[in-house]
XYZ file of C-alpha atoms in Angstrom:
657
model
C 137.804 90.264 17.416
C 134.095 90.685 18.023
C 133.121 91.317 21.582
C 130.868 88.610 22.996
C 128.180 90.747 24.546
C 124.601 89.779 25.154
C 121.915 91.121 22.849
C 119.508 91.499 25.760
C 119.963 93.673 28.888
C 122.118 92.153 31.609
C 120.106 91.305 34.706
C 121.022 89.683 38.008
C 120.358 86.009 37.425
C 122.473 83.244 39.008
C 122.972 84.865 42.421
C 124.003 83.505 45.820
C 120.786 84.759 47.418
C 118.721 83.121 44.687
C 120.465 79.775 45.188
C 120.129 79.956 48.972
C 116.452 80.896 48.758
C 115.879 78.016 46.340
C 117.653 75.714 48.791
C 115.440 76.758 51.710
C 112.269 76.242 49.658
C 113.689 72.875 48.599
C 113.946 71.616 52.170
C 110.253 72.217 52.798
C 108.896 71.035 49.454
C 111.038 67.919 49.227
C 110.150 66.757 52.739
C 106.432 67.279 52.033
C 106.679 65.449 48.688
C 108.477 62.467 50.217
C 105.796 62.081 52.882
C 102.844 62.405 50.514
C 104.442 60.139 47.916
C 104.970 57.376 50.470
C 101.537 57.850 52.020
C 99.261 58.005 48.981
C 101.523 57.606 45.945
C 101.122 61.218 44.779
C 103.517 64.156 44.692
C 102.877 67.792 43.804
C 104.729 69.956 41.274
C 106.966 72.474 43.019
C 107.708 74.783 40.077
C 104.795 77.189 40.429
C 104.664 77.386 44.245
C 108.405 78.063 44.233
C 107.955 80.840 41.668
C 105.220 82.486 43.749
C 107.184 82.294 47.018
C 110.372 83.531 45.345
C 108.522 86.455 43.816
C 107.003 87.408 47.170
C 110.401 87.358 48.935
C 112.793 88.750 46.316
C 110.607 91.752 45.507
C 111.704 93.115 48.924
C 115.351 93.197 47.811
C 117.073 95.712 45.576
C 117.972 94.810 41.983
C 115.834 91.689 41.855
C 114.827 90.506 38.406
C 112.482 88.094 36.691
C 115.368 85.843 35.671
C 116.660 85.691 39.255
C 113.203 84.578 40.357
C 113.375 81.995 37.603
C 116.620 80.621 39.053
C 114.984 80.222 42.488
C 112.054 78.237 41.113
C 114.469 76.204 38.975
C 116.519 75.125 42.014
C 113.420 74.325 44.076
C 111.554 72.507 41.320
C 114.523 70.278 40.464
C 114.898 69.187 44.075
C 111.169 68.765 44.667
C 110.809 66.644 41.543
C 113.759 64.417 42.474
C 111.722 63.264 45.466
C 109.791 61.022 43.054
C 112.719 58.603 43.393
C 110.780 57.359 46.433
C 108.684 55.414 43.909
C 111.619 52.963 43.683
C 114.040 53.172 46.625
C 111.660 51.923 49.383
C 111.437 48.693 47.390
C 114.854 47.742 48.777
C 113.357 47.819 52.275
C 110.201 46.034 51.153
C 112.145 43.075 49.757
C 114.146 42.898 52.999
C 117.487 43.920 51.484
C 117.894 47.184 53.383
C 116.701 47.938 56.908
C 117.038 51.698 56.432
C 118.489 54.210 53.986
C 122.290 54.600 54.310
C 122.868 58.325 53.937
C 125.815 58.563 51.571
C 124.716 55.721 49.322
C 121.176 57.090 49.021
C 122.527 60.602 48.429
C 124.860 59.298 45.720
C 122.076 57.381 43.942
C 119.898 60.508 43.868
C 122.756 62.786 42.832
C 124.234 60.757 39.974
C 120.822 59.951 38.513
C 119.672 63.550 38.841
C 122.834 65.035 37.309
C 122.563 62.604 34.397
C 118.959 63.760 33.949
C 120.124 67.379 33.763
C 122.871 66.564 31.262
C 120.578 64.497 29.053
C 117.979 67.260 28.984
C 120.439 69.904 27.731
C 120.658 68.721 24.088
C 116.879 68.171 24.177
C 116.184 71.849 24.911
C 116.480 72.970 21.302
C 114.545 69.969 19.982
C 111.657 69.881 22.450
C 111.445 73.428 23.840
C 112.523 76.069 21.350
C 111.975 73.907 18.268
C 108.580 72.360 19.041
C 104.982 73.410 19.624
C 104.489 71.278 22.752
C 102.294 73.213 25.223
C 104.378 72.712 28.428
C 101.428 73.797 30.615
C 103.314 74.166 33.897
C 106.289 75.852 32.230
C 103.974 78.388 30.591
C 102.047 78.877 33.830
C 105.242 79.496 35.827
C 106.411 82.015 33.222
C 103.097 83.887 33.427
C 103.392 84.012 37.218
C 106.887 85.483 36.925
C 105.840 87.980 34.252
C 102.894 89.435 36.128
C 105.019 89.686 39.252
C 107.766 91.547 37.418
C 107.577 95.218 38.358
C 108.906 96.258 34.938
C 105.763 95.117 33.097
C 102.989 97.365 31.738
C 101.230 98.804 34.781
C 97.558 98.339 33.859
C 97.938 94.975 32.139
C 100.181 93.836 34.966
C 97.571 94.701 37.608
C 94.846 92.955 35.625
C 96.996 89.863 35.195
C 97.728 89.735 38.920
C 94.009 90.075 39.675
C 93.140 87.176 37.368
C 95.848 84.887 38.781
C 94.933 85.836 42.361
C 91.240 85.220 41.700
C 91.894 81.786 40.180
C 94.284 80.917 43.004
C 91.884 81.857 45.786
C 89.028 79.970 44.152
C 90.987 76.730 43.650
C 92.604 76.855 47.106
C 89.263 77.613 48.779
C 87.581 74.687 47.020
C 90.384 72.339 48.127
C 90.062 73.648 51.704
C 86.295 73.073 51.724
C 86.930 69.513 50.553
C 89.394 68.901 53.388
C 86.910 70.367 55.857
C 84.437 67.781 54.469
C 81.968 70.484 53.464
C 81.888 68.881 50.024
C 83.543 66.038 48.160
C 86.426 66.764 45.777
C 85.996 63.503 43.899
C 83.195 61.294 42.719
C 83.232 57.617 41.856
C 80.654 55.016 40.875
C 80.998 51.329 39.984
C 78.585 49.465 37.745
C 78.130 46.174 35.958
C 78.571 45.804 32.197
C 77.175 42.416 31.289
C 79.200 39.825 33.195
C 81.930 42.398 33.755
C 82.042 45.881 35.179
C 83.557 49.346 34.942
C 83.545 52.619 36.814
C 83.129 56.354 36.552
C 85.415 58.681 38.464
C 86.321 62.342 38.452
C 88.600 64.426 40.634
C 86.955 67.818 41.156
C 90.278 69.584 40.751
C 90.598 73.130 39.433
C 94.319 72.531 38.869
C 93.452 69.811 36.355
C 91.002 72.205 34.670
C 93.881 74.665 34.354
C 96.192 72.022 32.929
C 93.546 71.032 30.384
C 93.044 74.661 29.324
C 96.776 74.964 28.694
C 97.391 71.661 26.851
C 94.587 72.147 24.334
C 92.073 69.980 22.520
C 94.412 67.664 20.600
C 95.997 66.255 23.745
C 92.663 66.340 25.601
C 90.892 64.282 22.934
C 93.779 61.791 22.744
C 93.617 61.244 26.501
C 89.858 60.801 26.258
C 90.361 58.114 23.602
C 92.741 56.322 25.966
C 90.170 56.555 28.742
C 87.494 54.976 26.536
C 89.835 52.128 25.579
C 90.682 51.343 29.213
C 87.398 51.934 30.989
C 84.949 51.343 28.174
C 86.535 48.259 26.622
C 89.418 46.716 28.569
C 88.006 46.934 32.085
C 84.657 45.275 31.250
C 86.514 42.508 29.369
C 89.104 41.902 32.102
C 86.452 41.807 34.846
C 84.197 39.438 32.930
C 83.142 36.691 35.387
C 85.453 38.054 38.101
C 82.755 38.981 40.595
C 82.158 36.703 43.553
C 79.286 36.735 45.985
C 81.063 38.466 48.868
C 83.693 40.786 47.396
C 82.464 44.352 46.768
C 82.266 45.319 43.093
C 84.488 48.345 43.685
C 87.316 46.249 45.123
C 87.249 43.890 42.123
C 87.258 46.725 39.568
C 90.004 48.672 41.355
C 92.158 45.553 41.598
C 91.723 44.632 37.927
C 92.518 48.185 36.854
C 95.666 48.303 39.001
C 96.998 44.845 38.113
C 95.723 44.331 34.555
C 94.502 47.424 32.735
C 97.364 49.685 33.851
C 99.841 47.191 32.423
C 97.991 47.318 29.118
C 98.348 51.099 29.318
C 102.051 50.718 30.133
C 102.494 48.657 26.945
C 100.781 51.388 24.921
C 103.020 54.015 26.548
C 106.093 51.926 25.653
C 105.187 51.775 21.967
C 104.128 55.426 21.929
C 107.404 56.362 23.621
C 109.526 54.491 21.064
C 107.584 56.008 18.166
C 107.826 59.481 19.676
C 111.569 59.045 20.123
C 111.988 58.009 16.490
C 110.042 61.074 15.352
C 112.082 63.496 17.453
C 115.488 61.983 16.640
C 116.076 64.414 13.788
C 115.245 67.508 15.906
C 117.488 66.118 18.664
C 120.395 65.705 16.249
C 119.700 69.184 14.853
C 119.640 70.585 18.388
C 122.997 68.977 19.216
C 124.462 70.354 15.980
C 123.167 73.843 16.778
C 124.572 73.619 20.311
C 128.003 72.688 18.927
C 127.791 75.548 16.417
C 126.806 78.025 19.140
C 129.725 76.915 21.339
C 132.159 77.249 18.414
C 130.833 80.722 17.554
C 131.365 81.875 21.144
C 134.940 80.548 21.151
C 135.576 82.498 17.965
C 134.245 85.690 19.542
C 131.022 85.850 17.567
C 127.862 87.314 19.040
C 125.528 84.683 20.526
C 122.327 85.754 22.256
C 122.245 84.859 25.960
C 119.031 82.889 25.425
C 120.925 80.459 23.171
C 123.876 79.689 25.455
C 123.759 76.167 26.859
C 126.457 74.447 28.891
C 128.990 73.569 26.139
C 128.294 70.170 24.603
C 131.801 68.739 25.293
C 131.259 69.484 29.015
C 127.854 67.766 28.844
C 129.354 64.637 27.250
C 132.294 64.670 29.642
C 129.993 64.937 32.663
C 127.878 62.005 31.445
C 130.990 59.837 31.008
C 132.415 60.888 34.379
C 129.099 60.058 36.113
C 129.446 56.438 34.968
C 132.443 55.994 37.294
C 130.583 56.634 40.592
C 127.691 54.542 39.266
C 130.106 51.649 38.680
C 131.515 52.083 42.205
C 127.998 52.131 43.681
C 127.035 48.942 41.825
C 130.258 47.177 42.822
C 129.796 48.211 46.449
C 126.162 47.068 46.361
C 127.112 43.570 45.175
C 130.120 43.233 47.489
C 129.581 40.731 50.300
C 126.413 39.294 48.705
C 125.589 36.126 46.757
C 126.579 38.085 43.639
C 130.179 38.689 44.714
C 132.609 37.255 42.189
C 129.893 37.021 39.531
C 128.812 40.652 39.271
C 131.265 42.025 36.662
C 128.988 41.198 33.736
C 125.841 42.699 35.220
C 127.718 45.811 36.389
C 128.951 46.460 32.834
C 125.499 45.692 31.420
C 123.915 48.022 33.976
C 126.284 50.867 33.048
C 125.372 50.472 29.383
C 121.713 50.294 30.371
C 121.853 53.508 32.426
C 123.814 55.274 29.661
C 121.528 54.310 26.754
C 118.128 53.845 28.366
C 118.700 56.991 30.414
C 118.906 59.025 27.199
C 115.738 57.414 25.845
C 113.904 58.010 29.127
C 115.028 61.641 29.230
C 113.606 62.265 25.760
C 110.346 60.441 26.460
C 109.766 62.034 29.880
C 110.575 65.476 28.501
C 108.065 64.930 25.714
C 105.387 63.725 28.158
C 105.954 66.761 30.353
C 105.558 68.937 27.269
C 102.250 67.250 26.488
C 100.413 67.365 29.814
C 102.825 68.763 32.411
C 105.175 67.230 34.962
C 102.519 66.732 37.668
C 100.297 64.595 35.447
C 102.965 62.643 33.563
C 102.704 58.894 34.224
C 106.204 58.742 35.667
C 105.364 55.518 37.498
C 104.541 53.968 34.111
C 108.043 54.853 32.960
C 109.348 53.276 36.159
C 107.439 50.073 35.394
C 108.873 49.839 31.890
C 112.359 50.692 33.133
C 112.406 48.013 35.827
C 111.048 45.393 33.415
C 113.754 46.100 30.843
C 116.473 46.287 33.513
C 115.352 42.993 35.058
C 115.335 41.246 31.678
C 118.796 42.539 30.758
C 120.286 41.574 34.128
C 118.591 38.161 34.089
C 119.907 37.337 30.604
C 123.440 38.586 31.306
C 123.737 36.818 34.675
C 122.337 33.488 33.468
C 121.270 30.647 35.745
C 120.676 31.574 39.403
C 120.048 29.823 42.682
C 117.537 31.156 45.226
C 120.062 33.343 47.072
C 121.329 34.873 43.843
C 117.781 35.494 42.586
C 116.969 37.454 45.738
C 120.167 39.462 45.388
C 119.425 40.147 41.708
C 115.992 41.529 42.603
C 117.659 44.016 44.962
C 120.419 44.796 42.435
C 117.814 45.502 39.745
C 115.903 47.858 42.040
C 119.161 49.680 42.767
C 119.931 50.098 39.043
C 116.368 51.226 38.419
C 116.651 53.837 41.174
C 119.612 55.444 39.375
C 117.765 55.392 36.048
C 114.584 56.690 37.674
C 116.548 59.713 38.861
C 117.169 60.497 35.189
C 113.438 60.129 34.491
C 112.230 62.361 37.320
C 114.620 65.200 36.540
C 114.200 65.189 32.758
C 110.431 65.117 33.318
C 110.777 68.454 35.120
C 113.818 70.127 33.557
C 112.298 70.876 30.193
C 109.351 72.564 31.932
C 111.865 74.801 33.705
C 113.767 75.461 30.483
C 110.470 76.388 28.808
C 109.831 78.895 31.588
C 113.345 80.221 31.071
C 112.784 80.591 27.334
C 109.621 82.618 27.914
C 111.217 85.017 30.423
C 114.536 85.477 28.592
C 116.769 83.425 30.907
C 120.288 82.243 30.098
C 120.081 78.460 29.535
C 123.525 77.582 30.906
C 122.857 79.454 34.146
C 119.527 77.693 34.508
C 121.200 74.328 33.818
C 123.761 75.025 36.557
C 120.851 75.876 38.876
C 119.248 72.542 37.980
C 122.402 70.696 39.061
C 122.466 72.691 42.305
C 118.809 71.800 42.872
C 119.624 68.115 42.386
C 122.371 68.334 45.009
C 120.042 70.094 47.479
C 117.393 67.435 46.957
C 119.902 64.594 47.192
C 121.051 65.881 50.577
C 117.573 66.075 52.126
C 115.855 62.987 50.673
C 117.873 60.296 52.596
C 117.185 61.566 56.155
C 113.494 62.138 55.394
C 113.211 58.626 53.926
C 115.017 57.158 56.911
C 112.778 59.075 59.317
C 109.665 57.724 57.570
C 111.045 54.194 57.698
C 111.825 54.379 61.419
C 108.566 56.124 62.357
C 106.107 54.180 60.210
C 107.777 51.476 58.116
C 106.453 50.357 54.723
C 103.471 48.137 54.075
C 104.596 44.578 53.361
C 108.137 45.149 54.598
C 109.585 43.051 57.447
C 108.520 44.495 60.816
C 105.925 46.884 59.339
C 103.316 48.178 61.805
C 99.614 48.849 61.298
C 100.480 52.504 60.589
C 102.937 51.558 57.825
C 103.129 53.781 54.749
C 101.715 52.182 51.594
C 104.413 53.404 49.148
C 102.215 51.968 46.352
C 104.549 52.536 43.389
C 107.549 51.050 45.187
C 105.450 48.030 46.168
C 104.302 47.495 42.574
C 107.781 47.893 41.080
C 109.223 45.498 43.673
C 106.599 42.859 42.895
C 107.238 43.234 39.155
C 110.954 42.662 39.655
C 110.218 39.519 41.645
C 107.858 38.432 38.869
C 110.560 38.694 36.206
C 113.090 36.650 38.182
C 110.388 34.253 39.388
C 109.062 33.749 35.860
C 105.424 34.419 36.784
C 104.865 37.825 35.151
C 101.968 38.117 32.661
C 103.689 39.606 29.607
C 100.544 39.253 27.500
C 99.067 42.375 29.111
C 101.988 44.549 28.071
C 101.938 42.901 24.622
C 98.245 43.730 24.213
C 98.920 47.343 25.131
C 101.774 47.456 22.629
C 99.442 46.180 19.899
C 96.893 48.872 20.760
C 99.705 51.426 20.648
C 100.653 50.326 17.130
C 97.023 50.730 16.053
C 96.904 54.259 17.488
C 100.115 55.155 15.646
C 98.582 54.028 12.353
C 95.441 56.097 12.993
C 97.557 59.142 13.938
C 99.617 58.882 10.747
C 96.455 58.622 8.612
C 94.969 61.661 10.345
C 98.200 63.642 9.924
C 98.351 62.952 6.193
C 94.674 63.350 5.334
C 93.235 65.861 7.824
C 94.256 68.721 10.122
C 93.687 66.534 13.167
C 96.067 64.326 15.161
C 95.931 61.615 17.816
C 99.252 61.706 19.724
C 99.999 58.038 20.598
C 101.786 58.873 23.836
C 98.822 60.944 25.035
C 96.490 58.030 24.264
C 98.772 55.707 26.242
C 98.733 58.127 29.171
C 94.931 58.236 29.006
C 94.882 54.441 29.213
C 97.342 54.290 32.124
C 96.177 57.125 34.372
C 93.138 56.816 36.666
C 89.901 58.172 35.215
C 89.798 60.791 37.981
C 92.737 62.529 36.281
C 92.078 61.606 32.673
C 88.496 62.890 32.557
C 89.073 66.349 34.004
C 91.999 67.340 31.753
C 89.902 66.988 28.549
C 87.130 68.958 30.272
C 89.615 71.761 30.908
C 90.755 71.547 27.285
C 87.142 71.914 26.127
C 86.613 74.944 28.373
C 89.794 76.523 27.029
C 88.648 75.822 23.465
C 85.283 77.539 24.000
C 86.940 80.459 25.808
C 89.354 81.031 22.907
C 86.489 80.737 20.400
C 84.676 83.434 22.401
C 87.797 85.636 22.215
C 87.995 85.191 18.421
C 84.259 85.813 17.956
C 84.067 88.990 20.027
C 87.128 90.591 18.450
C 88.959 93.539 19.947
C 92.291 92.711 21.558
C 91.957 88.951 20.986
C 95.479 88.056 22.124
C 94.997 89.936 25.395
C 91.751 88.039 26.032
C 93.425 84.715 25.360
C 96.375 85.616 27.575
C 94.041 86.408 30.457
C 92.468 82.985 29.911
C 95.949 81.485 30.260
C 96.462 83.514 33.445
C 93.176 82.190 34.845
C 94.315 78.611 34.140
C 97.627 79.481 35.766
C 95.878 80.793 38.865
C 93.806 77.618 39.176
C 97.044 75.587 39.170
C 98.876 77.986 41.505
C 96.180 78.057 44.182
C 95.760 74.309 44.445
C 99.536 73.770 44.315
C 100.254 76.233 47.120
C 97.417 74.835 49.188
C 98.812 71.353 48.580
C 102.140 72.442 50.072
C 100.445 73.849 53.171
C 98.196 70.816 53.613
C 101.137 68.434 53.173
C 102.927 70.241 55.989
C 99.861 69.955 58.240
C 99.527 66.229 57.479
C 103.218 65.610 58.154
C 103.135 67.651 61.358
C 100.037 65.979 62.793
C 100.477 62.470 61.392
C 96.771 62.561 60.551
C 95.513 61.904 57.006
C 92.527 64.238 57.496
C 93.706 66.850 60.002
C 91.119 69.445 58.894
C 88.051 67.184 58.749
C 85.289 68.891 60.718
C 82.034 67.952 59.017
C 82.741 64.235 59.119
C 79.070 63.313 58.869
C 78.854 64.880 55.403
C 79.892 61.876 53.318
C 78.670 59.743 50.454
C 76.150 60.900 47.875
C 75.137 64.221 49.539
C 78.753 65.401 49.703
C 79.330 64.314 46.090
C 76.214 66.138 44.845
C 77.262 69.299 46.685
C 80.764 68.939 45.248
C 79.586 68.489 41.651
C 77.124 71.385 41.792
C 79.660 73.687 43.450
C 82.410 72.657 41.016
C 80.231 73.338 37.946
C 78.941 76.619 39.356
C 82.402 77.897 40.248
C 83.803 76.938 36.832
C 81.032 78.941 35.170
C 81.668 81.846 37.551
C 85.429 82.075 37.035
C 85.219 81.903 33.243
C 82.385 84.446 33.073
C 84.320 86.769 35.393
C 87.451 86.422 33.247
C 85.476 87.175 30.087
C 84.090 90.308 31.721
C 87.527 91.484 32.862
C 89.206 90.736 29.534
C 86.483 92.560 27.563
C 87.544 95.818 29.238
C 90.256 97.617 27.335
C 93.197 98.615 29.574
C 93.534 102.286 30.485
C 96.586 103.715 28.736
C 98.866 105.601 31.080
């Protein structure tokens, strides 16, 4: 019998110290993400900060390795990402169904949804990670961080790589700090009339978004720009036509129309793009499952299988998915017990189980694909939440049938509860494939990383409920019964709650989503024509994301893509070690993401500790146009500086030792 030995050197990987370190990082990152998400509706990606912190700590221990560092960031990123479930769960408080967050129930919702997300992402690894050319910007960036921090790398190139990442990190963190000190503005916005309607211009002066754009490339950047033009150049002026009164500020009208009209058009485009994307990747998914089954059979027969191709065996994956349906059924039964649904809930519980099982798989594939396109941080996960709650509400409404007022209220809460479970699948699958991409690039063992992902989910599930409950008791949520003037906005949860009420109340404007779907179909047709007649493409899902996301995000990512394009053209034109030059460009983009991400963690902790939105604001008089002009000039100047510096460094040939 052949001995099943790895074809790559054995390194310490899934270790107790790595898991514990990942757990400690998780506690800090998850708490910060929950607070920021409830306060302003934004969370930060934890993958790269976790990789940097892990690298700094583990390098002081004997026998540390790059793959052990990868396990630490995998645990921490899974837990930190799961905190996005706060985009749904506070809705149960907002509609008056819960008065707090019962610990074990909230933990169970997070855990079962998160574990399902891990299981669903396993068969997608071969289809979307190893078998695709998706850029996975944050996964690539995290891998570069781990590589340059690995002491076994080439000495000179390693030192240069560290210098480039450190330079980019310091620059992006320093710019963010200056913005929080109010020395300059880190965003610009202007509103203007277009005939009888209006539109806006907005840009977030974020070096992290420049880095993301550099990594995703021109195809995705252009597609997002097309989506931006559709939303802000066409839809917004049309939807605001005649909407301006004499007293209401133009900015308030435009912001409101974008949030309540245009974003739903974008959500419709994302829905169609998601379905089309899923249809196109079905064959690779099936191939990936077949290869996973073949790999598992080869290992059982004693054949040699490389460690980088060993997933958790597919029968265990399927078994875990089926087993997870049992606690979900118990949770749904317990949720309906003692309510107006008691005695009539069997049908909607069964329908909800089927929904979580089937839609969860679709969501995992779509979210994984979106993360591959533009990264986990910038994926429109709230858009997926909107589509999920709409479908769930429709299914539950049809299955339950006629309702009285008490039952309708209970069904709204029940739908939010089902959506929370499904959203756990979305948040984790949106992050897992980034982590698996990092693992692929550093030579990790997939099954060990997948176990670490489950452990990360459990860590996150344990810490999210008490932090949520603390926020509810200390501040409350805007619009919820008993909310104070300091209540947290929880904007996504508020929107999803109102949508659920709209479905059961019959007053939801479906024409907006239908219009977006029609636009999505048109984009698909254009993309297919381009694919068959030219070398260009227009990814429909990226266009949908460009329509849905605020301009402040959408505009800067294409700018970063353009900068990356020109940098790579410079590398090709000047010759020499072209691949080294391009890699240092990737490391610069990585540093820009790392610095802002780490600073975001620190700033989130300061905000949470002080309870002040602007704890570092010193130059409070520097506002408005002067601050924006300073910000724009400084942003442009620093971009030119960092790219010129990187070109100069990369043009030097490394000294051979």
